């Protein structure tokens, strides 16, 4: 048992270190822009990540979600697991239309990201509203720093409602919840392992695909948050998700049916999110940014091949170790 605890500590440290490193890879890449070339650039990296996410969702998460039936997987004798996979895709596409985004386009960090009372939110347009004094107030100009601006209660409520609406129409919120929740559940699975061989086999699979999650998550957060402190907080919290899940899983009774149900449902939801992200990264290139479509296709195939190979090796190791 002591050896297993030591193995869990080693695995937790390795996953934490990998997550921290790859969370800062996009930032590092922007500083090393002079090394960009035909094959090494942001577009090719996104396409390699896109292929890796598609392989991860189709070869790893999807089979595990359909491997075992769980309580409540049928409604009126209809298997709803496929519907669970489709829900995140439909949900994110709906957000695209409601928020006015083009499918396959990320929200770029620009002047439309405004700060209200110290909070960074996404602003597609700068709305104006009329106060009780009859004055038009632009949302981007609302400030209490000079001490002369007096906001009525209704004005503050309008600002709060706009912030809530912008947050709910942001894909970043739901992607953050998915990635964080998925990572915690991965940690719980590792924490419930009782054999070193099984632990290392599962850890190898998680380490093999965690880099792709880190890059997508960091790019998503960087597009909607303009605070460096907040970026550091998001990265550290995401890096701690798996170790926290491992600690939580270590204190749970192994083999609970309730935990299996939650795990299967969340894996199926993650499949939908990852499929959406894969095609968003693949199609999110402007025509004027695409210099060589063969390179984009080749990097997509490369990412999918590498992830598929790693997952196949992981499955072989797990089957061999029983």
Short mmCIF file of C-alpha atoms in Angstrom, two decimals:
data_model
loop_
_atom_site.label_atom_id
_atom_site.label_comp_id
_atom_site.label_asym_id
_atom_site.label_seq_id
_atom_site.Cartn_x
_atom_site.Cartn_y
_atom_site.Cartn_z
CA UNK A 1 0.00 0.00 0.00
CA UNK A 2 2.88 2.30 0.78
CA UNK A 3 4.36 1.68 -2.66
CA UNK A 4 1.02 2.56 -4.25
CA UNK A 5 0.85 5.83 -2.32
CA UNK A 6 4.38 6.65 -3.40
CA UNK A 7 3.46 5.83 -7.00
CA UNK A 8 0.43 8.15 -6.79
CA UNK A 9 2.61 10.95 -5.46
CA UNK A 10 5.07 10.45 -8.33
CA UNK A 11 2.27 10.38 -10.91
CA UNK A 12 0.63 13.47 -9.41
CA UNK A 13 3.89 15.42 -9.55
CA UNK A 14 4.55 14.37 -13.16
CA UNK A 15 1.07 15.36 -14.35
CA UNK A 16 1.26 18.66 -12.44
CA UNK A 17 4.64 19.47 -14.02
CA UNK A 18 3.46 18.57 -17.52
CA UNK A 19 0.30 20.65 -17.17
CA UNK A 20 2.20 23.70 -15.94
CA UNK A 21 4.73 23.44 -18.78
CA UNK A 22 2.20 23.11 -21.59
CA UNK A 23 -0.09 25.78 -20.13
CA UNK A 24 2.72 28.24 -20.82
CA UNK A 25 3.69 26.83 -24.23
CA UNK A 26 1.44 29.29 -26.19
CA UNK A 27 2.93 32.21 -24.27
CA UNK A 28 6.42 30.88 -24.91
CA UNK A 29 5.64 30.39 -28.58
CA UNK A 30 4.62 34.03 -28.98
CA UNK A 31 7.99 35.09 -27.59
CA UNK A 32 9.86 32.78 -29.97
CA UNK A 33 8.06 34.00 -33.08
CA UNK A 34 11.37 34.38 -34.94
CA UNK A 35 11.61 30.57 -35.13
CA UNK A 36 8.30 30.21 -36.94
CA UNK A 37 8.41 28.66 -40.37
CA UNK A 38 6.35 26.73 -42.88
CA UNK A 39 5.84 23.75 -40.59
CA UNK A 40 6.25 25.37 -37.19
CA UNK A 41 3.65 28.06 -36.56
CA UNK A 42 0.43 28.68 -34.66
CA UNK A 43 -1.81 27.30 -37.40
CA UNK A 44 0.09 24.01 -37.69
CA UNK A 45 0.16 23.65 -33.89
CA UNK A 46 -3.60 24.19 -33.72
CA UNK A 47 -4.17 21.59 -36.43
CA UNK A 48 -1.94 19.03 -34.72
CA UNK A 49 -3.88 19.65 -31.50
CA UNK A 50 -7.14 19.34 -33.46
CA UNK A 51 -6.18 15.92 -34.78
CA UNK A 52 -5.04 14.81 -31.33
CA UNK A 53 -8.33 15.88 -29.71
CA UNK A 54 -10.38 14.09 -32.37
CA UNK A 55 -8.38 10.88 -31.87
CA UNK A 56 -8.68 11.23 -28.09
CA UNK A 57 -12.44 11.61 -28.18
CA UNK A 58 -13.13 8.88 -30.76
CA UNK A 59 -10.60 6.24 -29.64
CA UNK A 60 -10.48 6.73 -25.87
CA UNK A 61 -13.42 8.58 -24.34
CA UNK A 62 -16.18 7.39 -26.68
CA UNK A 63 -15.48 3.64 -26.31
CA UNK A 64 -15.20 3.98 -22.53
CA UNK A 65 -18.50 5.86 -22.42
CA UNK A 66 -20.27 3.05 -24.30
CA UNK A 67 -18.31 0.20 -22.73
CA UNK A 68 -20.59 -0.27 -19.74
CA UNK A 69 -24.22 0.58 -19.22
CA UNK A 70 -24.97 2.77 -16.22
CA UNK A 71 -28.06 3.66 -14.25
CA UNK A 72 -30.30 5.98 -16.25
CA UNK A 73 -28.65 5.41 -19.64
CA UNK A 74 -32.05 4.57 -21.15
CA UNK A 75 -35.16 6.72 -21.46
CA UNK A 76 -38.32 4.99 -22.65
CA UNK A 77 -36.12 2.05 -23.71
CA UNK A 78 -33.98 4.38 -25.86
CA UNK A 79 -30.23 4.58 -25.25
CA UNK A 80 -29.54 8.27 -24.61
CA UNK A 81 -25.74 8.08 -24.53
CA UNK A 82 -25.51 9.30 -28.12
CA UNK A 83 -27.73 12.25 -27.19
CA UNK A 84 -25.41 13.05 -24.28
CA UNK A 85 -22.50 13.24 -26.75
CA UNK A 86 -24.48 15.53 -29.07
CA UNK A 87 -25.64 17.92 -26.33
CA UNK A 88 -22.34 19.85 -25.94
CA UNK A 89 -21.98 20.21 -29.72
CA UNK A 90 -25.51 21.58 -30.08
CA UNK A 91 -25.01 23.78 -27.05
CA UNK A 92 -21.76 25.38 -28.28
CA UNK A 93 -23.08 25.86 -31.82
CA UNK A 94 -26.13 27.60 -30.33
CA UNK A 95 -23.83 29.89 -28.34
CA UNK A 96 -21.98 30.70 -31.58
CA UNK A 97 -25.19 31.90 -33.18
CA UNK A 98 -26.55 33.73 -30.12
CA UNK A 99 -23.28 35.55 -29.49
CA UNK A 100 -22.77 36.40 -33.16
CA UNK A 101 -19.60 34.36 -33.57
CA UNK A 102 -18.68 32.67 -36.80
CA UNK A 103 -18.38 28.91 -36.54
CA UNK A 104 -14.76 27.92 -36.34
CA UNK A 105 -13.60 31.36 -35.19
CA UNK A 106 -12.19 32.11 -31.80
CA UNK A 107 -12.92 35.43 -30.11
CA UNK A 108 -9.83 37.48 -30.64
CA UNK A 109 -8.38 39.60 -27.89
CA UNK A 110 -8.89 43.21 -28.95
CA UNK A 111 -10.46 46.47 -27.92
CA UNK A 112 -13.85 44.77 -27.53
CA UNK A 113 -12.68 43.24 -24.25
CA UNK A 114 -13.63 45.89 -21.73
CA UNK A 115 -13.19 46.10 -17.98
CA UNK A 116 -16.01 47.01 -15.65
CA UNK A 117 -15.25 47.48 -11.95
CA UNK A 118 -12.05 45.49 -12.38
CA UNK A 119 -13.65 42.49 -14.13
CA UNK A 120 -12.73 41.51 -17.70
CA UNK A 121 -15.69 40.48 -19.85
CA UNK A 122 -16.36 40.02 -23.55
CA UNK A 123 -18.07 42.94 -25.27
CA UNK A 124 -19.19 42.47 -28.86
CA UNK A 125 -20.45 46.06 -28.90
CA UNK A 126 -20.30 48.89 -26.40
CA UNK A 127 -23.95 49.42 -25.47
CA UNK A 128 -25.39 52.67 -24.18
CA UNK A 129 -28.18 53.11 -21.70
CA UNK A 130 -29.98 56.10 -20.21
CA UNK A 131 -29.76 56.88 -16.52
CA UNK A 132 -32.52 58.44 -14.46
CA UNK A 133 -30.82 61.82 -14.96
CA UNK A 134 -31.46 61.54 -18.69
CA UNK A 135 -27.80 61.10 -19.64
CA UNK A 136 -26.52 58.48 -22.04
CA UNK A 137 -23.75 56.44 -20.43
CA UNK A 138 -21.43 54.25 -22.48
CA UNK A 139 -20.62 51.01 -20.68
CA UNK A 140 -16.94 51.24 -21.50
CA UNK A 141 -16.75 54.66 -19.87
CA UNK A 142 -18.40 53.76 -16.60
CA UNK A 143 -15.91 54.46 -13.85
CA UNK A 144 -15.79 55.48 -10.24
CA UNK A 145 -12.10 56.29 -10.23
CA UNK A 146 -12.61 60.05 -10.53
CA UNK A 147 -15.17 60.13 -7.76
CA UNK A 148 -17.58 62.21 -9.87
CA UNK A 149 -19.59 59.41 -11.43
CA UNK A 150 -22.71 58.53 -9.51
CA UNK A 151 -24.50 55.36 -10.58
CA UNK A 152 -28.08 54.68 -9.63
CA UNK A 153 -29.22 51.29 -8.41
CA UNK A 154 -30.94 50.56 -11.71
CA UNK A 155 -27.77 51.44 -13.60
CA UNK A 156 -25.71 49.06 -11.48
CA UNK A 157 -28.27 46.32 -12.01
CA UNK A 158 -28.12 46.88 -15.77
CA UNK A 159 -24.34 46.59 -15.70
CA UNK A 160 -24.57 43.41 -13.61
CA UNK A 161 -27.13 41.90 -15.96
CA UNK A 162 -24.98 42.70 -19.01
CA UNK A 163 -21.98 41.04 -17.38
CA UNK A 164 -24.00 37.94 -16.54
CA UNK A 165 -25.41 37.76 -20.07
CA UNK A 166 -21.98 38.16 -21.63
CA UNK A 167 -20.59 35.44 -19.37
CA UNK A 168 -23.37 32.99 -20.23
CA UNK A 169 -22.84 33.64 -23.94
CA UNK A 170 -19.12 32.93 -23.67
CA UNK A 171 -17.93 29.50 -24.75
CA UNK A 172 -14.91 29.94 -22.52
CA UNK A 173 -17.01 29.48 -19.38
CA UNK A 174 -18.34 26.08 -20.46
CA UNK A 175 -15.00 24.93 -21.83
CA UNK A 176 -13.33 25.82 -18.54
CA UNK A 177 -15.94 23.83 -16.60
CA UNK A 178 -15.50 20.85 -18.94
CA UNK A 179 -11.71 20.79 -18.82
CA UNK A 180 -11.54 21.32 -15.07
CA UNK A 181 -14.23 18.73 -14.32
CA UNK A 182 -12.72 16.20 -16.74
CA UNK A 183 -9.28 16.62 -15.13
CA UNK A 184 -10.67 16.16 -11.62
CA UNK A 185 -12.44 12.96 -12.71
CA UNK A 186 -9.19 11.71 -14.25
CA UNK A 187 -7.54 12.28 -10.89
CA UNK A 188 -10.34 10.41 -9.11
CA UNK A 189 -9.80 7.42 -11.41
CA UNK A 190 -6.08 7.46 -10.63
CA UNK A 191 -6.77 7.86 -6.92
CA UNK A 192 -8.92 4.72 -6.82
CA UNK A 193 -6.19 2.55 -8.39
CA UNK A 194 -4.87 -0.18 -6.06
CA UNK A 195 -2.07 -1.59 -8.24
CA UNK A 196 1.03 0.22 -9.41
CA UNK A 197 0.83 -1.33 -12.88
CA UNK A 198 -2.75 -0.16 -13.42
CA UNK A 199 -1.89 3.26 -12.02
CA UNK A 200 1.09 3.76 -14.34
CA UNK A 201 -0.89 2.52 -17.34
CA UNK A 202 -3.70 5.02 -16.77
CA UNK A 203 -1.20 7.77 -15.93
CA UNK A 204 0.60 7.17 -19.23
CA UNK A 205 -2.64 7.68 -21.13
CA UNK A 206 -3.46 10.89 -19.24
CA UNK A 207 0.04 12.31 -19.65
CA UNK A 208 -0.08 11.45 -23.35
CA UNK A 209 -3.11 13.65 -24.05
CA UNK A 210 -2.92 16.28 -21.31
CA UNK A 211 -0.70 18.52 -23.45
CA UNK A 212 -3.47 18.97 -26.02
CA UNK A 213 -5.96 20.00 -23.34
CA UNK A 214 -3.47 22.50 -21.91
CA UNK A 215 -2.86 24.22 -25.24
CA UNK A 216 -6.56 24.50 -26.09
CA UNK A 217 -7.48 25.70 -22.61
CA UNK A 218 -4.72 28.30 -22.50
CA UNK A 219 -5.59 29.67 -25.94
CA UNK A 220 -9.24 29.86 -24.92
CA UNK A 221 -8.49 31.73 -21.71
CA UNK A 222 -5.97 34.04 -23.40
CA UNK A 223 -8.64 35.11 -25.89
CA UNK A 224 -11.07 36.27 -23.21
CA UNK A 225 -8.92 37.34 -20.25
CA UNK A 226 -6.52 40.28 -20.38
CA UNK A 227 -5.18 39.96 -16.85
CA UNK A 228 -1.83 38.18 -16.48
CA UNK A 229 -2.59 37.40 -12.84
CA UNK A 230 -5.85 35.71 -13.84
CA UNK A 231 -4.01 33.68 -16.50
CA UNK A 232 -1.54 32.45 -13.90
CA UNK A 233 -4.40 31.55 -11.54
CA UNK A 234 -6.24 29.60 -14.26
CA UNK A 235 -3.05 27.70 -15.16
CA UNK A 236 -2.19 26.79 -11.56
CA UNK A 237 -5.76 25.71 -10.77
CA UNK A 238 -5.92 23.55 -13.90
CA UNK A 239 -2.57 21.97 -13.01
CA UNK A 240 -3.92 21.11 -9.55
CA UNK A 241 -7.13 19.49 -10.84
CA UNK A 242 -5.65 16.00 -11.33
CA UNK A 243 -3.73 15.95 -7.99
CA UNK A 244 -6.87 17.16 -6.19
CA UNK A 245 -8.90 14.44 -7.91
CA UNK A 246 -6.30 11.84 -6.92
CA UNK A 247 -6.51 12.93 -3.29
CA UNK A 248 -10.30 12.78 -3.41
CA UNK A 249 -10.30 9.39 -5.15
CA UNK A 250 -7.93 7.93 -2.56
CA UNK A 251 -10.54 8.42 0.16
CA UNK A 252 -13.47 7.05 -1.83
CA UNK A 253 -14.67 3.46 -1.69
CA UNK A 254 -13.62 1.76 -4.89
CA UNK A 255 -16.27 0.56 -7.31
CA UNK A 256 -19.22 2.72 -6.31
CA UNK A 257 -21.99 2.61 -8.91
CA UNK A 258 -22.78 6.29 -8.43
CA UNK A 259 -19.23 7.35 -9.20
CA UNK A 260 -19.21 5.12 -12.31
CA UNK A 261 -22.39 6.78 -13.56
CA UNK A 262 -20.99 10.29 -13.08
CA UNK A 263 -17.70 9.30 -14.73
CA UNK A 264 -19.41 7.78 -17.79
CA UNK A 265 -21.72 10.77 -18.25
CA UNK A 266 -18.86 13.23 -17.98
CA UNK A 267 -16.75 11.24 -20.45
CA UNK A 268 -19.61 11.33 -22.96
CA UNK A 269 -20.01 15.08 -22.45
CA UNK A 270 -16.26 15.52 -22.90
CA UNK A 271 -16.49 13.63 -26.22
CA UNK A 272 -18.93 16.22 -27.54
CA UNK A 273 -16.84 19.14 -26.34
CA UNK A 274 -13.62 17.69 -27.78
CA UNK A 275 -15.20 16.93 -31.16
CA UNK A 276 -16.46 20.51 -31.36
CA UNK A 277 -13.05 21.89 -30.36
CA UNK A 278 -11.31 19.67 -32.89
CA UNK A 279 -13.30 21.00 -35.83
CA UNK A 280 -13.22 24.56 -34.49
CA UNK A 281 -9.42 24.48 -34.48
CA UNK A 282 -9.34 22.78 -37.88
CA UNK A 283 -11.65 25.31 -39.60
CA UNK A 284 -10.64 28.40 -37.63
CA UNK A 285 -8.17 29.75 -40.19
CA UNK A 286 -8.79 32.85 -42.28
CA UNK A 287 -8.10 32.51 -45.99
CA UNK A 288 -5.41 35.18 -45.80
CA UNK A 289 -3.67 33.23 -43.02
CA UNK A 290 -3.48 29.93 -44.90
CA UNK A 291 -0.29 29.81 -46.96
CA UNK A 292 -0.08 26.06 -47.49
CA UNK A 293 -3.13 23.85 -47.04
CA UNK A 294 -1.03 20.71 -47.40
CA UNK A 295 0.91 21.67 -44.26
CA UNK A 296 -2.33 22.16 -42.34
CA UNK A 297 -3.65 18.80 -43.51
CA UNK A 298 -0.35 17.06 -42.76
CA UNK A 299 -0.12 18.50 -39.24
CA UNK A 300 -3.72 17.44 -38.55
CA UNK A 301 -2.93 13.87 -39.65
CA UNK A 302 0.30 13.98 -37.64
CA UNK A 303 -1.49 14.98 -34.43
CA UNK A 304 -4.19 12.34 -34.93
CA UNK A 305 -1.61 9.64 -35.70
CA UNK A 306 0.57 10.41 -32.70
CA UNK A 307 -2.38 10.47 -30.30
CA UNK A 308 -3.84 7.26 -31.80
CA UNK A 309 -0.49 5.49 -31.45
CA UNK A 310 -0.09 6.61 -27.86
CA UNK A 311 -3.63 5.51 -26.98
CA UNK A 312 -3.05 2.12 -28.63
CA UNK A 313 0.16 1.64 -26.62
CA UNK A 314 -1.68 2.67 -23.45
CA UNK A 315 -4.45 0.15 -24.11
CA UNK A 316 -1.86 -2.57 -24.71
CA UNK A 317 -0.08 -1.78 -21.44
CA UNK A 318 -3.34 -1.79 -19.48
CA UNK A 319 -4.47 -5.10 -21.02
CA UNK A 320 -1.07 -6.69 -20.42
CA UNK A 321 -1.00 -5.67 -16.77
CA UNK A 322 -4.56 -6.77 -16.23
#
